[in-house]
XYZ file of N, CA and C in Angstrom:
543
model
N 111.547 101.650 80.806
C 111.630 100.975 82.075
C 110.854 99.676 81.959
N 111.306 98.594 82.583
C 110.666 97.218 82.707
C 110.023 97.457 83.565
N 108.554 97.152 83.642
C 107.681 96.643 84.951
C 107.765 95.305 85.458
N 107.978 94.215 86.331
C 107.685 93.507 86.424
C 106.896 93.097 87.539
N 106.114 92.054 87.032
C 104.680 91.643 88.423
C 104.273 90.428 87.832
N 104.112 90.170 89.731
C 104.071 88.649 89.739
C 102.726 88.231 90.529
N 102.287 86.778 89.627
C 100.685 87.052 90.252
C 101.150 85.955 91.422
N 99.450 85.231 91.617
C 99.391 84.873 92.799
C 99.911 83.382 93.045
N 100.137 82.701 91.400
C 100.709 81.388 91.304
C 102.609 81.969 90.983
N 103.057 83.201 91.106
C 104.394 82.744 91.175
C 104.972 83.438 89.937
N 103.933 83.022 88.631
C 104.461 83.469 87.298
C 104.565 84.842 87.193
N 106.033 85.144 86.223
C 106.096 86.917 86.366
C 106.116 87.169 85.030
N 105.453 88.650 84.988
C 104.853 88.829 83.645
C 106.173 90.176 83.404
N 106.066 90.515 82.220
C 106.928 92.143 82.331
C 106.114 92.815 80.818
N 106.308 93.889 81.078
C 105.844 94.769 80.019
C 106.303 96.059 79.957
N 106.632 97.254 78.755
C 107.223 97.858 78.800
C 106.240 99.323 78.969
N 106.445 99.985 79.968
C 106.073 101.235 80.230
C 106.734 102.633 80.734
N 106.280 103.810 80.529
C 106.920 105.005 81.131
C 106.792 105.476 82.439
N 107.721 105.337 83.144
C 107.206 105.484 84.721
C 106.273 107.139 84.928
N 106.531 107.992 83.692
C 105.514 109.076 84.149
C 103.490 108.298 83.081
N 103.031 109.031 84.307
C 102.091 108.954 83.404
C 101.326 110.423 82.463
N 100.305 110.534 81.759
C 100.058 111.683 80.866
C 100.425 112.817 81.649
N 100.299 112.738 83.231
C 99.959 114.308 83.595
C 100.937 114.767 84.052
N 102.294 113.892 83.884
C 103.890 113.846 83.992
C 104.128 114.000 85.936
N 102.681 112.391 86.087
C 103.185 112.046 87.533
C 103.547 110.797 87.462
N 104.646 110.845 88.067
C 104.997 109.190 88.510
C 104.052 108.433 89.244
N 103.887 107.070 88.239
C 102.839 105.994 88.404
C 103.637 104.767 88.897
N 103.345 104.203 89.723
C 103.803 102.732 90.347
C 102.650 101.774 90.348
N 102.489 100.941 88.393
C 100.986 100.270 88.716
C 101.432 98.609 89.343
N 102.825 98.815 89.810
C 102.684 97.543 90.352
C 103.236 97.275 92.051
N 102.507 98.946 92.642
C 102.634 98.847 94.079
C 102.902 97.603 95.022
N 103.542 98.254 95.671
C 103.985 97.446 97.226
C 103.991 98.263 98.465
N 103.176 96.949 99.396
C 103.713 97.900 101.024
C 104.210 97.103 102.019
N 105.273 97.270 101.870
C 106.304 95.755 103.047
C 105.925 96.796 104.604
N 105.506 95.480 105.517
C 105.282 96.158 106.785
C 106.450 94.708 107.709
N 107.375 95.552 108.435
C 107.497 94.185 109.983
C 107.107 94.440 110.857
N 106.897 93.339 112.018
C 106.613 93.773 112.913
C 107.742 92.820 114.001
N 107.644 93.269 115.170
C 108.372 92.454 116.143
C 109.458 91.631 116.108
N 110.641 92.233 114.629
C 111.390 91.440 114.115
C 112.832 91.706 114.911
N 113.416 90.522 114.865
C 114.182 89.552 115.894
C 115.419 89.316 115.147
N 116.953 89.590 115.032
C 117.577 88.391 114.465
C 118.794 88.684 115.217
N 119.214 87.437 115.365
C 119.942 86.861 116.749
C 121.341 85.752 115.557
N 122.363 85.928 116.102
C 123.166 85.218 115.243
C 124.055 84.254 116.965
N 123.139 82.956 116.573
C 123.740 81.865 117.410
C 125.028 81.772 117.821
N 125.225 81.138 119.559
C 126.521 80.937 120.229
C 126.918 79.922 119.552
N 126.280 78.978 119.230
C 126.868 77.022 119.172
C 127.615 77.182 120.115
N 127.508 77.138 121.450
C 128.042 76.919 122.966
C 129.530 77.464 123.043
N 129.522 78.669 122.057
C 130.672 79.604 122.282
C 130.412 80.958 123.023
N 129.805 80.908 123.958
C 129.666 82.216 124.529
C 128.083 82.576 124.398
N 127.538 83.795 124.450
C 126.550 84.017 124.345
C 126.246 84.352 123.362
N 124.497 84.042 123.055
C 123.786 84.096 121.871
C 124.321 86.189 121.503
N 124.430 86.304 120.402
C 124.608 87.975 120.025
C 122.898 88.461 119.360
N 122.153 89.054 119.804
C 120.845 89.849 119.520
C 121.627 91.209 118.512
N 121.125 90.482 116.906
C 121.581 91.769 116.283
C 120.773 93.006 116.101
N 119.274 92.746 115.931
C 118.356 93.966 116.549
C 117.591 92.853 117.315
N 116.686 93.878 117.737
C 115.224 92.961 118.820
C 114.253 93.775 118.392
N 112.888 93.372 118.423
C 111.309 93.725 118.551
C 111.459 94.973 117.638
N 111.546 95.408 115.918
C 111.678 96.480 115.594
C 110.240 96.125 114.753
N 110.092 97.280 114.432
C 108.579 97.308 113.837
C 108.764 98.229 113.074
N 107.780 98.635 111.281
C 108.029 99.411 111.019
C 107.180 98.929 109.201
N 107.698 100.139 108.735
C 106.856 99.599 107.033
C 107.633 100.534 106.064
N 107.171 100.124 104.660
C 107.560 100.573 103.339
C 106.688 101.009 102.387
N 106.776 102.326 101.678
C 105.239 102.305 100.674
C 106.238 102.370 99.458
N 105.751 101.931 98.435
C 106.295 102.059 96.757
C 105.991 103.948 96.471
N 107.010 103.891 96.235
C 107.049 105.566 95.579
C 107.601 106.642 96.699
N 107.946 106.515 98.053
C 108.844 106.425 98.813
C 110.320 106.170 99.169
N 110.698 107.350 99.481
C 112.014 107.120 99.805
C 112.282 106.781 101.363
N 112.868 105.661 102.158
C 113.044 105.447 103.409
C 114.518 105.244 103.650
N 114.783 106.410 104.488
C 116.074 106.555 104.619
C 116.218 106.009 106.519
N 117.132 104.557 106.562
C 117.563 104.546 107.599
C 118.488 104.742 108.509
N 118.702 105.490 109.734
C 119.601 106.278 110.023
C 120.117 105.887 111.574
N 121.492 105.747 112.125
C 122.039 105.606 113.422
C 122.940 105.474 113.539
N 123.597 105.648 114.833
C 125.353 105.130 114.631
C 125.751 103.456 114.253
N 126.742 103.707 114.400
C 127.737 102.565 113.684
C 127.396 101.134 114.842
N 127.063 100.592 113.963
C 126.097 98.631 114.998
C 125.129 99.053 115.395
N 124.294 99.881 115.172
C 123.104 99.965 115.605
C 121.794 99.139 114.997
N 122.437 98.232 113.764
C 121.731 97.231 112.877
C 121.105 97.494 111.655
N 121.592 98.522 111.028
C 120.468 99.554 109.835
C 120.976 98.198 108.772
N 122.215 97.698 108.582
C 122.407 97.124 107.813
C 121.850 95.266 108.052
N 122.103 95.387 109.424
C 121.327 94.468 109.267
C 119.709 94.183 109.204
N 118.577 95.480 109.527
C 117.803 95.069 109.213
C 117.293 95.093 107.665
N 118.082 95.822 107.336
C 117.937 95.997 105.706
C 118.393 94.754 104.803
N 119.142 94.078 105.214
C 119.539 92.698 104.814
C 118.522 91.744 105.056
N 117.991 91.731 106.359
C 116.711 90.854 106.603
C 115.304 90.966 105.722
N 115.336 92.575 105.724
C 114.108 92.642 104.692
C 114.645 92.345 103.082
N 115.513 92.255 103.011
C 115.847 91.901 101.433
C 116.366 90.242 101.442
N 116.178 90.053 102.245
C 116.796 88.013 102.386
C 118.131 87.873 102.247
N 118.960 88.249 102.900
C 120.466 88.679 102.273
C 120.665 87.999 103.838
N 119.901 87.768 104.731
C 121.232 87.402 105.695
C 121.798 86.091 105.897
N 123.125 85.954 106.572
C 123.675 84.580 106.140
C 122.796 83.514 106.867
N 123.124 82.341 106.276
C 122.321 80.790 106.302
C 122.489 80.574 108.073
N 123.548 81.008 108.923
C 123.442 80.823 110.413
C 122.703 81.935 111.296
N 122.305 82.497 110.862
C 121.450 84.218 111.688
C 119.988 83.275 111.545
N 119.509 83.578 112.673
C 117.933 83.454 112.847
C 116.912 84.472 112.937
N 116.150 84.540 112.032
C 115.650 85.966 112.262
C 113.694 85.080 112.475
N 113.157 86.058 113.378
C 111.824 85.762 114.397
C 110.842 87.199 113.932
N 109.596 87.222 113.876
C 108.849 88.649 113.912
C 108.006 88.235 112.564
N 106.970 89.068 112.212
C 106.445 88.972 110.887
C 106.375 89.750 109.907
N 106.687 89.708 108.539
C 107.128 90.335 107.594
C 105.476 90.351 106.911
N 104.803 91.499 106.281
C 103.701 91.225 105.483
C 104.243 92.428 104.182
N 103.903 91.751 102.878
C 104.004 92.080 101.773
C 102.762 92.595 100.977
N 102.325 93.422 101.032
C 100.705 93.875 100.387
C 99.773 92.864 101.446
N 99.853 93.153 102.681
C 99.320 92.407 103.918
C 99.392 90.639 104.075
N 100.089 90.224 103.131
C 99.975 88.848 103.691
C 101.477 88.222 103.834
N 101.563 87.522 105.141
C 102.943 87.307 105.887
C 103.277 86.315 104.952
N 104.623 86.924 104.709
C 105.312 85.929 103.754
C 106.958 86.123 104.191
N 107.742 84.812 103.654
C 109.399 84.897 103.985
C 109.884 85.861 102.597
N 110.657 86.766 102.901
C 111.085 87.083 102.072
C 112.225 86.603 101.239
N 112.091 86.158 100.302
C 113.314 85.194 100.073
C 114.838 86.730 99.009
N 115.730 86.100 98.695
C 116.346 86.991 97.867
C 116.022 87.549 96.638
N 115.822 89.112 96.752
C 115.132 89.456 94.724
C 113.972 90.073 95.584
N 113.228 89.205 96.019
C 111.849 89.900 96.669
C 111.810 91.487 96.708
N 112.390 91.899 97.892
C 112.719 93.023 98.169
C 114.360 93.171 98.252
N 114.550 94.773 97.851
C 116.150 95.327 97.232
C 116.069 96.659 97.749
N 117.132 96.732 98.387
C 117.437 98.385 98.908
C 118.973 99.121 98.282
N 118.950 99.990 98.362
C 120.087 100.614 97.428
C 121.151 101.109 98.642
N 122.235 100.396 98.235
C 123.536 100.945 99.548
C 123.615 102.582 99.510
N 124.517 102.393 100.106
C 125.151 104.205 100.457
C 126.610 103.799 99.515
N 126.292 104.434 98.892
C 127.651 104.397 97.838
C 128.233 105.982 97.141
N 129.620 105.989 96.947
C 129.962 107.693 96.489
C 130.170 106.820 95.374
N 129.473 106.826 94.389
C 129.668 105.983 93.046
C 129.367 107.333 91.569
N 129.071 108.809 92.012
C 129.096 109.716 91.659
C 129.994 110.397 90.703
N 130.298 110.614 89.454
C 131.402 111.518 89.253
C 131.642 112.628 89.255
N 132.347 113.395 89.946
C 132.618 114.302 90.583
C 132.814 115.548 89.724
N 132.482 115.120 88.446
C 133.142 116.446 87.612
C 131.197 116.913 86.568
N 130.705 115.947 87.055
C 129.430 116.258 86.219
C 128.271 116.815 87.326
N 127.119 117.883 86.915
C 126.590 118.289 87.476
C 125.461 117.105 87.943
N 124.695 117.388 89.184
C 123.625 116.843 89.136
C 122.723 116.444 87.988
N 122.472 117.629 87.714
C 121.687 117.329 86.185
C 122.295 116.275 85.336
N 123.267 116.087 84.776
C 124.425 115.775 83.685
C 124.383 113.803 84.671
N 123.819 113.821 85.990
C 123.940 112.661 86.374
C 122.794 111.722 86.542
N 121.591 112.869 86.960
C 120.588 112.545 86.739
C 120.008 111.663 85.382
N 120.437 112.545 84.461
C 120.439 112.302 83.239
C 120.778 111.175 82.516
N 122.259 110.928 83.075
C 122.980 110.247 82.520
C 122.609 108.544 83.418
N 121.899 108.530 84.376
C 121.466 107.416 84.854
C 120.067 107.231 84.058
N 119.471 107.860 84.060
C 117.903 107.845 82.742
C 118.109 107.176 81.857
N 119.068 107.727 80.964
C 119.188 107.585 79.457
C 119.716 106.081 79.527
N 120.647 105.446 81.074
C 120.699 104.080 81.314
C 119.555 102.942 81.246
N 118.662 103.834 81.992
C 117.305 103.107 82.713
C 116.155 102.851 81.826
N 115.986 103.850 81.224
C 114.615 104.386 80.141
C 114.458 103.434 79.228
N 113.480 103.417 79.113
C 113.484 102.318 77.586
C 114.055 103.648 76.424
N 114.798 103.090 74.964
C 115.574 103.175 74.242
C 114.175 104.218 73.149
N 112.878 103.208 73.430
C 112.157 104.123 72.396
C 111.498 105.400 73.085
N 111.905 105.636 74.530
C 111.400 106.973 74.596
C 111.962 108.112 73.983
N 111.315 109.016 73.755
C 112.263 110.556 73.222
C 112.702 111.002 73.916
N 113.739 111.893 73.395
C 114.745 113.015 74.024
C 114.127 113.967 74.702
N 113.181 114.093 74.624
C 112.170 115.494 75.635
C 111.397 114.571 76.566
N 110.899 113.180 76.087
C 109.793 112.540 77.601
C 111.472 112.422 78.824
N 112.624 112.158 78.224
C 113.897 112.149 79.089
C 113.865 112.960 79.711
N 114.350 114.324 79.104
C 114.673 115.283 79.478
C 113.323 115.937 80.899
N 111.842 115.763 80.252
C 110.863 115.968 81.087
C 111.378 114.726 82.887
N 111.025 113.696 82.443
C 111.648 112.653 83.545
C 112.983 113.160 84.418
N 113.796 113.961 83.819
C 114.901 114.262 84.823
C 114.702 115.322 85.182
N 114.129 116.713 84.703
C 113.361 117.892 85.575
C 112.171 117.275 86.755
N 111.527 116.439 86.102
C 110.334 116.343 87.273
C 111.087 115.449 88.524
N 112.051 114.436 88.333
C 112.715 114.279 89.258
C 113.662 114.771 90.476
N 114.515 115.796 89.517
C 115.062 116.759 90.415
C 114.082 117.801 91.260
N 112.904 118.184 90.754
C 112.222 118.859 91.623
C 111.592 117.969 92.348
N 111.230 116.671 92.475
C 110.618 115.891 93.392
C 111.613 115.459 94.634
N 113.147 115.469 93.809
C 114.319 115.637 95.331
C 114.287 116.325 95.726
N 114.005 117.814 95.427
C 114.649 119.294 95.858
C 115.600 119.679 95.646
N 115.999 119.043 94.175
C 117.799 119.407 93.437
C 117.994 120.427 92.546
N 116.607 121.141 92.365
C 116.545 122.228 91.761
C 117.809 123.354 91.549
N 117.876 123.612 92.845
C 118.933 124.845 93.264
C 120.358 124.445 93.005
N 120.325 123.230 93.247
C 121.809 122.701 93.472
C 122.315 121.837 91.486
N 120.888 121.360 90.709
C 120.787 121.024 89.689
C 122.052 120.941 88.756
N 122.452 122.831 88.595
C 123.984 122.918 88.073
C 125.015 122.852 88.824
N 125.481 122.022 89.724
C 126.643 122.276 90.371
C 126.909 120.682 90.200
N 128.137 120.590 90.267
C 129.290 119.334 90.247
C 128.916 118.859 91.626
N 128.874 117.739 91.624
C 129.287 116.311 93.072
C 130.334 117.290 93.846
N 131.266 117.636 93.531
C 132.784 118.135 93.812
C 132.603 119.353 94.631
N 131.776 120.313 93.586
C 131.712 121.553 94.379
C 130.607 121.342 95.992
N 129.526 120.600 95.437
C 128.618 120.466 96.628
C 129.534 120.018 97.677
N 130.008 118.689 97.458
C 130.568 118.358 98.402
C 131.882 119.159 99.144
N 132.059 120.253 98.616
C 133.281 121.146 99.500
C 132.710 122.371 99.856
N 131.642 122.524 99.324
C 130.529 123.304 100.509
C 129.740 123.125 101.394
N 129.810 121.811 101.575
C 129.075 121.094 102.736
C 130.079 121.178 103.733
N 131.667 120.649 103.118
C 132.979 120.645 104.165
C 132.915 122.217 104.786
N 132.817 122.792 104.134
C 132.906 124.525 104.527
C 131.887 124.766 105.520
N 130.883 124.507 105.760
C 129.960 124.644 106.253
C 129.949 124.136 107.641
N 130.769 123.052 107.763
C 131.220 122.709 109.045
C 132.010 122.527 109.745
């Protein structure tokens, strides 16, 4: 895995490390904690009607090593505030409120911060495990071994709670979930 971190003039350094450390816990030595507050973004009339408020006054934060799952019906803005915190929204949206990054208010520009879509990008015929895996052996640096891998995708699945479900196909889960309701 690449680390990368960036100091206080801008320059980014990278170096190569194992995201477990000796005691086979996941280490994040180049933490982050994105907090907003009172954030605003409004996508202008130009004297076509009224201004549109895409969220208002939301407040809220992020820790590194955390999973934050955001959740609501359909326009309720998940995508758009997730675009705002990652700098993704278009050049006419105005967005108002304050963003702090390891406490000091900063714009987030694009790259800064990155959130992962909702995607079925899964193949349906391989088990959890077999996917888990098979995204690792993507990610990992090349000189780790076949057992620090193999360790990295057990301690992961038990840190999801994929234990139980570990051997089963995308396919089958997903038509026991259909069954279920």
């Amino acid at each position: 895995m690449e680390i990368e971190s960036t100091s206080a003039i801008g320059a980014t350094t990278s170096q190569h490390a194992s995201p477990l450390d000796q005691c086979g816990e996941w280490q994040f030595p180049n933490s982050a904690y994105l907090v907003w507050e009172d954030l605003t973004v409004v996508l202008p009339n130009y004297g076509k009607g009224p201004t549109k408020r895409l969220i208002q006054g939301l407040s809220g934060y992020c820790e590194t090593g955390r999973i934050m799952v955001t959740m609501g019906p359909s326009g309720s803005g998940k995508s758009t505030l997730l675009d705002s915190l990652a700098g993704r929204l278009a050049g006419n949206v105005i967005m108002t409120g304050n963003i702090l990054l390891n406490g000091k208010k900063r714009r987030l520009d694009y790259g800064v911060v990155a959130y992962v879509t909702q995607e079925n990008v899964l193949l349906g015929t391989l088990t959890v495990r077999k996917t888990v895996t098979y995204s690792a052996q993507l990610r990992l640096p090349t000189s780790m071994r076949k057992h620090q891998i193999r360790e990295a995708v057990e301690s992961t699945l038990v840190e999801m709670g994929l234990q139980d479900s570990a051997d089963r196909t995308y396919r089958e889960l997903a038509s026991k979930r259909h069954s279920w309701g």
